[in-house]
Coordinates of C-alpha atoms and ligand atoms in Angstrom, one line a residue:
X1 CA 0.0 0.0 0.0
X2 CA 1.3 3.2 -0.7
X3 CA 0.4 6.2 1.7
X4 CA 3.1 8.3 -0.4
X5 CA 1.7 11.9 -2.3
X6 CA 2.4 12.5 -6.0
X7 CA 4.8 14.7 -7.2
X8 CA 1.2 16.8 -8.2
X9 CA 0.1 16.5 -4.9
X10 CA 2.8 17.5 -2.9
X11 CA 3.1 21.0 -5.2
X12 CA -0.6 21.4 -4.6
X13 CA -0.3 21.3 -1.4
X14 CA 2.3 23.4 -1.1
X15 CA 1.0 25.8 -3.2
X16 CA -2.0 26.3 -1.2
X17 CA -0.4 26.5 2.3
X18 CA 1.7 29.2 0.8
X19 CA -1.4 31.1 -0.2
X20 CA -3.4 30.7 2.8
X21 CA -0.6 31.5 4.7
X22 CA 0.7 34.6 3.1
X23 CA -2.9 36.1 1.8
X24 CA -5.7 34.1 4.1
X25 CA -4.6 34.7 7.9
X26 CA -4.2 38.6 8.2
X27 CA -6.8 39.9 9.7
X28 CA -8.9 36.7 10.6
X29 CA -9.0 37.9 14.6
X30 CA -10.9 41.0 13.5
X31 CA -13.5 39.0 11.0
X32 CA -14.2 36.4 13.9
X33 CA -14.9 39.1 16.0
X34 CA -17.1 41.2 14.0
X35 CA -18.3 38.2 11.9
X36 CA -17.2 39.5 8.2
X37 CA -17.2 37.2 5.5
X38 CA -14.7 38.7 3.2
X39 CA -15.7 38.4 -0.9
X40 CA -12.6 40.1 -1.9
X41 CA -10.7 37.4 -0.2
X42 CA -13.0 34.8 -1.7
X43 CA -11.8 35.8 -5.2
X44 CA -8.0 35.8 -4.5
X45 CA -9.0 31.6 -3.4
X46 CA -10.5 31.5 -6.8
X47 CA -8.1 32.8 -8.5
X48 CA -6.1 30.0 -7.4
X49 CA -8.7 27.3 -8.4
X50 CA -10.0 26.3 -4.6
X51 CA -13.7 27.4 -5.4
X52 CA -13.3 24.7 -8.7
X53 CA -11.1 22.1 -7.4
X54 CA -12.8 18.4 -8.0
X55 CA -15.3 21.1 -11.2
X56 CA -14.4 19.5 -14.3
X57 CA -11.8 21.8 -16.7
X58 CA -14.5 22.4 -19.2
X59 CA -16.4 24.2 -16.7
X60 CA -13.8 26.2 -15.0
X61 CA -12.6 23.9 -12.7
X62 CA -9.6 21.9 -11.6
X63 CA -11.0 18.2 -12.6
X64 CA -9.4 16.8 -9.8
X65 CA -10.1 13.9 -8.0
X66 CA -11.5 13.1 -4.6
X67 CA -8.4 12.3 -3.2
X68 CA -6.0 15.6 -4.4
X69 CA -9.4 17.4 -3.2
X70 CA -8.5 15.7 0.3
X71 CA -4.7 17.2 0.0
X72 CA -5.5 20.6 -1.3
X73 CA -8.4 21.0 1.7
X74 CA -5.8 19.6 4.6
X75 CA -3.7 22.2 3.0
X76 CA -6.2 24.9 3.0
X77 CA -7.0 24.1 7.2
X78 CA -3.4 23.7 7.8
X79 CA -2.3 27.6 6.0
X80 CA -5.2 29.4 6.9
X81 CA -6.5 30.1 10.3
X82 CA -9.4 31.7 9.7
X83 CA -11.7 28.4 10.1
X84 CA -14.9 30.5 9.2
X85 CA -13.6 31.0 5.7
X86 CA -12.4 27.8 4.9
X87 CA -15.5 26.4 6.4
X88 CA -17.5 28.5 3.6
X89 CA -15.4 26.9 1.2
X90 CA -16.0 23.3 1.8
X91 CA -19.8 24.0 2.4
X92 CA -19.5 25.3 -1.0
X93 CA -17.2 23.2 -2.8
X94 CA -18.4 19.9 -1.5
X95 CA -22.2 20.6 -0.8
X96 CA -23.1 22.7 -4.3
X97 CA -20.5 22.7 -6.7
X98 CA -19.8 18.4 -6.3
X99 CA -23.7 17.6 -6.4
X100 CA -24.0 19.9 -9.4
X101 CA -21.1 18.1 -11.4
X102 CA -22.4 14.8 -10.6
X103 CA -26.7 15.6 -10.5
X104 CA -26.6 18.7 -12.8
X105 CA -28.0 18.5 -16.8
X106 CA -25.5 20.4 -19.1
X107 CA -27.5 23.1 -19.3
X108 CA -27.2 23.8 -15.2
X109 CA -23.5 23.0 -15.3
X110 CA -23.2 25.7 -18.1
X111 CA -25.1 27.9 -15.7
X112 CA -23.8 27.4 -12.4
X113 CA -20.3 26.1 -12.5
X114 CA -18.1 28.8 -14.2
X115 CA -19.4 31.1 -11.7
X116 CA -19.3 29.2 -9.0
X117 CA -15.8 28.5 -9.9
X118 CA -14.4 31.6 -10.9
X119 CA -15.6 33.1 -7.0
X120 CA -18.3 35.4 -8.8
X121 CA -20.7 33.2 -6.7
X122 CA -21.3 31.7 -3.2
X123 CA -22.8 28.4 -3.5
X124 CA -25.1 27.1 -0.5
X125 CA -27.0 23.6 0.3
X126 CA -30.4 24.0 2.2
X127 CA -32.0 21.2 3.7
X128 CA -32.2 22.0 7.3
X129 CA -35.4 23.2 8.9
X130 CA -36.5 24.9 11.9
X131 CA -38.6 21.5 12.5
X132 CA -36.7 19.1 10.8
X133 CA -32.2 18.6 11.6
X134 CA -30.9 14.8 11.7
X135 CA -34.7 13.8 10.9
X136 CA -33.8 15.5 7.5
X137 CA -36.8 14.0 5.8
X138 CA -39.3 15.0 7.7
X139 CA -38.9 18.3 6.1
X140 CA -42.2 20.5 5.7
X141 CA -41.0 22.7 2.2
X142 CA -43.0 21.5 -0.1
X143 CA -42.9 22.0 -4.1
X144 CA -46.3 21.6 -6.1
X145 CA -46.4 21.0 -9.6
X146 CA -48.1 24.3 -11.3
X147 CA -47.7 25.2 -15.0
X148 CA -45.2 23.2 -16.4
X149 CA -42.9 24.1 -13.0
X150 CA -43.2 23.7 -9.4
X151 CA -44.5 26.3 -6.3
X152 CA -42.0 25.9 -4.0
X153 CA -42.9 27.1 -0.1
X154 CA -41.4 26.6 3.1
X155 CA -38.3 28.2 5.5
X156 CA -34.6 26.1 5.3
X157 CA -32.3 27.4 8.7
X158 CA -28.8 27.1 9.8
X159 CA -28.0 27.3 6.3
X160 CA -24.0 28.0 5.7
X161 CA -23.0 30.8 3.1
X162 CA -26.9 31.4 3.1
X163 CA -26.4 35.2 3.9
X164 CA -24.2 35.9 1.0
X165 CA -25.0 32.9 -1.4
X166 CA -25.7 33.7 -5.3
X167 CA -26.6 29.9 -5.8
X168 CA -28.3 27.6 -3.2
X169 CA -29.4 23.8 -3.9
X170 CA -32.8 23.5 -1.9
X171 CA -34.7 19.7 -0.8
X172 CA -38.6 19.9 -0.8
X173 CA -41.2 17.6 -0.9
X174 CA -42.6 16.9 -3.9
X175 CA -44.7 13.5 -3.4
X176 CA -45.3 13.2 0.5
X177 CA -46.9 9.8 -0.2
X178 CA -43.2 8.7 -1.4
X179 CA -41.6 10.0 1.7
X180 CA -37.9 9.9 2.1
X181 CA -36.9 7.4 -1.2
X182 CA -39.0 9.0 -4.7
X183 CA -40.8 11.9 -2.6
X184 CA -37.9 15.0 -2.0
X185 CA -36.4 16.5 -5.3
X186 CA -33.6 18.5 -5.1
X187 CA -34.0 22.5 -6.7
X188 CA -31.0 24.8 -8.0
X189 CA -32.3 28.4 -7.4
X190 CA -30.8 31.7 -7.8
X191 CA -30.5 34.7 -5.5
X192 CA -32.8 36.7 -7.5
X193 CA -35.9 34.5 -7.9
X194 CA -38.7 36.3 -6.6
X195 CA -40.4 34.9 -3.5
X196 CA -36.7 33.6 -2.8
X197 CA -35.1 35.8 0.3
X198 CA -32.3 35.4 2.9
X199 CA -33.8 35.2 6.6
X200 CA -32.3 36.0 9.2
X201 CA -28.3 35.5 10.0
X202 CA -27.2 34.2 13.2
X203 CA -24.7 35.4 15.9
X204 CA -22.2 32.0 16.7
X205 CA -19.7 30.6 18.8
X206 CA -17.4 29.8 16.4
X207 CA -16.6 30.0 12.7
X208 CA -17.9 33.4 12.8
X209 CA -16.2 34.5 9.5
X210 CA -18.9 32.2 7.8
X211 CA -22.1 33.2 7.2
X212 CA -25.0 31.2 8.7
X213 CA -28.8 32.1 8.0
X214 CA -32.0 31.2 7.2
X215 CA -33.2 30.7 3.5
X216 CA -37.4 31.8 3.1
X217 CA -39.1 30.3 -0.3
X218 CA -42.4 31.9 -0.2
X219 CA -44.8 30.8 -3.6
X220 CA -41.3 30.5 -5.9
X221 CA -41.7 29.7 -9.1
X222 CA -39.4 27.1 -10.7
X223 CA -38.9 25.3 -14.0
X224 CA -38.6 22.2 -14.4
X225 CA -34.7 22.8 -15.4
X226 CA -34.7 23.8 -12.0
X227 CA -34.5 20.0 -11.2
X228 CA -30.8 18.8 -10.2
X229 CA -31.1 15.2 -10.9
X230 CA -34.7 13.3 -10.5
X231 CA -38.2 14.4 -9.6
X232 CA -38.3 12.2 -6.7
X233 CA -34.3 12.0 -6.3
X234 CA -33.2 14.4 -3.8
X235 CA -31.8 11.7 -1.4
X236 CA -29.1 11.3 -4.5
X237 CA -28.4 14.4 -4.7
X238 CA -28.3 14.7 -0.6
X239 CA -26.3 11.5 -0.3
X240 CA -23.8 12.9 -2.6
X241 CA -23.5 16.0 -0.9
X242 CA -22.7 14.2 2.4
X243 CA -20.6 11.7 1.3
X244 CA -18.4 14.0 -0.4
X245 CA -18.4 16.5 2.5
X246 CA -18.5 14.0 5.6
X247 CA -14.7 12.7 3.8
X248 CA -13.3 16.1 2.6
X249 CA -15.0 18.5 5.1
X250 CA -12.7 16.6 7.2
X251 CA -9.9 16.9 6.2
X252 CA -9.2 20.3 7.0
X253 CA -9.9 19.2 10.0
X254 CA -6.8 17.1 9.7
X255 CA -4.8 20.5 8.4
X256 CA -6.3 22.7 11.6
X257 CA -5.0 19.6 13.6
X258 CA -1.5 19.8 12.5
X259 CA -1.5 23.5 13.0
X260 CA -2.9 23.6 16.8
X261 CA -0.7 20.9 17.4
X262 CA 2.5 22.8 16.0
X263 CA 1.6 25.9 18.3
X264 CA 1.4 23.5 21.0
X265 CA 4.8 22.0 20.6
X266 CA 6.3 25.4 20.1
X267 CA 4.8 26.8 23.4
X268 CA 5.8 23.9 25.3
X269 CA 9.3 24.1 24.0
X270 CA 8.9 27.3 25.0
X271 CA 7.1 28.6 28.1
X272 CA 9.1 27.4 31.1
X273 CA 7.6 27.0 34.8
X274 CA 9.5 25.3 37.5
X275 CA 12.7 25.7 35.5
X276 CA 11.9 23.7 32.4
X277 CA 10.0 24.1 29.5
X278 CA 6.7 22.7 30.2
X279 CA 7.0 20.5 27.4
X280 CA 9.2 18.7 29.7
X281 CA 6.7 17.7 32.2
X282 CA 5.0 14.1 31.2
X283 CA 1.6 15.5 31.9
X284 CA 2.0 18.1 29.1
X285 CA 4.3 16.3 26.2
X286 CA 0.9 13.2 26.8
X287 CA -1.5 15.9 25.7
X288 CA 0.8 16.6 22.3
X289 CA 1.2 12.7 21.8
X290 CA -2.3 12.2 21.7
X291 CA -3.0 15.0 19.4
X292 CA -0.3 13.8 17.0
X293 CA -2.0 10.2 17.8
X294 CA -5.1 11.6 16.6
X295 CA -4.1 13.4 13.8
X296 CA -2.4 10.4 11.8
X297 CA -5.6 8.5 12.2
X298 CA -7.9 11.2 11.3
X299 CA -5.8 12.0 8.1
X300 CA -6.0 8.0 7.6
X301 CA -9.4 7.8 7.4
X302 CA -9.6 10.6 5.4
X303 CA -8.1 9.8 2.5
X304 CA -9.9 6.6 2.6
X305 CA -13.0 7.5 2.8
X306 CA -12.0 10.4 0.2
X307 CA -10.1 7.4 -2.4
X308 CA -13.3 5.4 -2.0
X309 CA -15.7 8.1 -3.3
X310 CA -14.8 7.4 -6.7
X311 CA -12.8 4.1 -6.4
X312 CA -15.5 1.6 -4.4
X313 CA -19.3 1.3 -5.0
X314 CA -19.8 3.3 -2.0
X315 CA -18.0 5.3 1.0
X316 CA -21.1 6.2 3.2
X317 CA -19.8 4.1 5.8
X318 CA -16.1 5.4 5.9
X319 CA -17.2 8.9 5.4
X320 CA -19.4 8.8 8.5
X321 CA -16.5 7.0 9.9
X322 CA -14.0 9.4 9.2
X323 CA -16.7 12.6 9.8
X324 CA -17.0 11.1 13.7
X325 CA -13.8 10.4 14.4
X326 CA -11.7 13.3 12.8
X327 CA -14.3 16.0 13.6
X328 CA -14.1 14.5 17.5
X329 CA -10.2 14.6 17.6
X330 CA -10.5 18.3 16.2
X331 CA -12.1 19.0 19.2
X332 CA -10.1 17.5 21.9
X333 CA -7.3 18.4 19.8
X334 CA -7.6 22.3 20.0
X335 CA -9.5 22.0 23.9
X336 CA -6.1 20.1 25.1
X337 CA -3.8 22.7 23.1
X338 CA -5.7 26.0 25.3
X339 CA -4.9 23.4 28.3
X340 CA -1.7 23.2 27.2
X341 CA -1.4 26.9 26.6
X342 CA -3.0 27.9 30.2
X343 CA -4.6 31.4 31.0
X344 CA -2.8 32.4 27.5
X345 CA -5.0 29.8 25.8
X346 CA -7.8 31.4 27.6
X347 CA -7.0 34.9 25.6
X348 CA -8.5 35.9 22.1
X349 CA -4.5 36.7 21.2
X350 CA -3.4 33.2 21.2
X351 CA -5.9 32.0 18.7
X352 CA -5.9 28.5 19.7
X353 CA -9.3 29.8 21.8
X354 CA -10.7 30.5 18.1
X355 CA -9.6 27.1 17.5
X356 CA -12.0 25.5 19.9
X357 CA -14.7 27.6 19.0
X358 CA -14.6 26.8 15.3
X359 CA -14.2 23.4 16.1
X360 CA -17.2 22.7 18.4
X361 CA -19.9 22.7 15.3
X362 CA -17.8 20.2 13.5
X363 CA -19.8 17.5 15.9
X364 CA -22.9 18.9 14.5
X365 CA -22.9 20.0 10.7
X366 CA -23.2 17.4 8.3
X367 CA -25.0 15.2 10.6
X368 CA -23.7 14.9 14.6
X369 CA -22.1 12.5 16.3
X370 CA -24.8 10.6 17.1
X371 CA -25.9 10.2 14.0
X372 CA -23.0 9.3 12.3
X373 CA -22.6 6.5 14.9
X374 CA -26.7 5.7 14.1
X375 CA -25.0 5.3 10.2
X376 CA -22.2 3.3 10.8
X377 CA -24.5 1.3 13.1
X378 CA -27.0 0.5 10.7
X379 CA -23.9 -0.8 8.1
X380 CA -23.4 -3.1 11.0
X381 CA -26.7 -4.2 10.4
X382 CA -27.8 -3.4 13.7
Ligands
FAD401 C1 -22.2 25.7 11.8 C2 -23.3 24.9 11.2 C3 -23.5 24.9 9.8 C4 -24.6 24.3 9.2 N1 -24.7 24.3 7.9 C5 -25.8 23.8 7.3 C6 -26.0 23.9 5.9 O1 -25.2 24.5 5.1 N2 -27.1 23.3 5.3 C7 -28.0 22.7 6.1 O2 -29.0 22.2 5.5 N3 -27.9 22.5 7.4 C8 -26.8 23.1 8.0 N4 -26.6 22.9 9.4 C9 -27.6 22.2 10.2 C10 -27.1 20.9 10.7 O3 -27.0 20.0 9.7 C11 -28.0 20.5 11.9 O4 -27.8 21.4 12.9 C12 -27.7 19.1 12.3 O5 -28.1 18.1 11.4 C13 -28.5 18.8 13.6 O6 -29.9 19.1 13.5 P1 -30.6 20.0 14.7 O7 -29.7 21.2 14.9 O8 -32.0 20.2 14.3 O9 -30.5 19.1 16.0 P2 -31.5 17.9 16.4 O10 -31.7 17.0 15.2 O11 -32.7 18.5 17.0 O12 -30.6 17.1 17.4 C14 -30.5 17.5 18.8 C15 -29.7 16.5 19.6 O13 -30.5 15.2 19.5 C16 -29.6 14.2 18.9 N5 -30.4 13.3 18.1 C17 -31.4 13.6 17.2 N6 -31.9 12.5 16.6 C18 -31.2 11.4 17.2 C19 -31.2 10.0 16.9 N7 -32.0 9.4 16.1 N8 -30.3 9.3 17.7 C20 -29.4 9.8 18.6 N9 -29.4 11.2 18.8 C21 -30.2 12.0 18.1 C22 -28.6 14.9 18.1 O14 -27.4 14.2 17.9 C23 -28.4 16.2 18.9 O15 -27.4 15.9 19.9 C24 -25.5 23.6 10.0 C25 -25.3 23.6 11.4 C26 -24.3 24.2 12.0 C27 -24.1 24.2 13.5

């Protein structure tokens, strides 16, 4: 087995940490804090191809695969530390523009993906409901057939980039009898649509730099092109999205990991008490173990579940395997490194506080823990 990057990969990932590092980090402190989401910086990450990077090359995009979309996204949470921003790129690389490329006729890919490549758009995935979270499908947006189209009604929450997005892929019901399998279709609707509005945005804990809102559809009129995919086959289009963001979301998780856990080696090589560094002290140099524990396993089971997206007839069970576990290390990973850091770790100047704020939805988005262990328990066949 060979764990080993291409020559490709290795440049693209170095590429990208150079960027995020040099052009991505200034100024992150300030757009946590006052929750900007920053367009002109979501250009300069199209301009390098992030936006496009698994969009085929005659639409703009990179054409990579899943796995080099795995490196290039470690990279991206390894250079950058504003986790809001990178968070609205994976919600919008892996939950609009993927379900487009695989679900979308030619005349939505014409449409949608240039822009949504090129950063002239912000791309959004609405399925979540006031009523209706891990119970996705009990979803009350409905979409009636009417004139050759569909009426589409109903209120979508928590929805990232939803605030800002130009593009947002939207799950109604359109055959209740059906229920969950033949009764949601998936929509592609644009900002302006009338009837279509951004509700209200939300004040957050972490990952502030990302825009999180509610979407309203009140009596929007669609076309039938506004199908992506099936009548009837949202949960394609929905187990697509997931799949593809459960593996890669992840893994810049991994690249955050590796970050916090540099700081933390640094400051305990650094910061002496009792006349040592404390990296000297067991209890201390345990806590970096783990994390470095923690990270080789989560990047592991990231590029498996990311190589079996397009190399095995399915990775829904390694992708919810690899959502759970990396997304949990993230989070003891950057809680042990503001241990580790003390009443420093405590202060907004340190960062590593930001850390654990952006990394306490990870549990949550794309399905929680407890449901990804309800997924992999159900593969079990339990
Ligand atoms: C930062 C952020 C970004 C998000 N972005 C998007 C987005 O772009 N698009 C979108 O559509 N949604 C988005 N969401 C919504 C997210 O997918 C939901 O919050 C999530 O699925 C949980 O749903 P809920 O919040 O309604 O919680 P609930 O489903 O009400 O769950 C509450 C608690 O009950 C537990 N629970 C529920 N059912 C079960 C069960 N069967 N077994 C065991 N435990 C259970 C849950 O695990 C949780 O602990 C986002 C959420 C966050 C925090």
């Amino acid at each position: 087995m060979d764990f080993g990057l291409s020559e490709e990969q290795r440049l693209l990932r170095d590429n990208i940490v150079k960027f995020a590092r040099g052009v991505l980090c200034e100024g992150a402190g300030a757009r946590d804090r006052d929750q900007v989401f920053s367009r002109d910086l979501w250009r300069r990450c199209a301009e390098i191809g992030i936006q496009g990077l698994p969009a085929p090359a005659d639409y703009g995009g990179s054409g990579l695969d899943a796995l080099s979309c795995a490196v290039a996204l470690e990279a991206l949470g390894y250079g950058c530390s504003d986790g809001g921003l990178t968070f609205s790129l994976c919600a919008h690389i892996l939950a609009c523009v993927v379900p487009i490329t695989r679900h979308g006729s030619d005349e939505q890919k014409r449409r949608y993906l240039p822009g949504l490549c090129d950063g002239s758009f912000v791309g959004a995935h609405a399925i979540t409901e006031p009523g209706s979270g891990s119970d996705t499908f009990s979803m009350r947006t409905r979409a009636e057939r009417q004139n050759g189209g569909w009426r589409l009604n109903g209120t979508k929450t928590f929805i990232s980039n939803g605030p800002v997005a130009d593009v947002a892929i939207v799950f109604a019901v359109t055959d209740a009898a059906k229920g969950f399998q033949g009764g949601i279709t998936a929509f592609v609707i644009d900002r302006e649509t009338r009837g279509f509005s951004a509700g209200q945005k939300f004040e957050k804990m972490g990952l502030r730099s990302s825009p999180v809102g509610e979407l309203a559809l009140d009596d929007v009129f669609l076309p039938d092109t506004a199908v992506l995919g099936q009548v009837g086959g949202g949960s394609a289009v929905f187990a697509t999205a997931m799949d593809w963001e459960r593996s890669l979301l992840v893994a810049a998780h991994v690249g955050a990991m590796e970050r916090v856990m540099e700081t933390s080696i640094n400051y305990a090589r650094t910061r002496r008490q009792f006349g040592q560094s404390i990296g000297k002290f067991q209890a201390v140099a345990h806590k970096i173990a783990d994390m470095k524990v923690q990270l080789d396993a989560a990047r592991l089971l990231t590029w498996r579940a990311a190589w079996r997206l397009e190399n095995a007839r399915t990775a829904s069970m390694e992708a919810a395997i690899a959502k759970l576990f990396a997304s949990e290390a993230l989070l003891k990973t950057t809680l042990d490194a503001v241990q580790v850091h003390g009443g420093y770790g405590f202060m907004v100047e340190y960062e590593v506080e930001r850390a654990l704020r952006d990394a306490v939805g990870s549990t949550i988005y794309s399905g929680t823990s407890e449901m990804q262990r309800n997924i992999i328990a159900r593969w079990l066949g339990l």
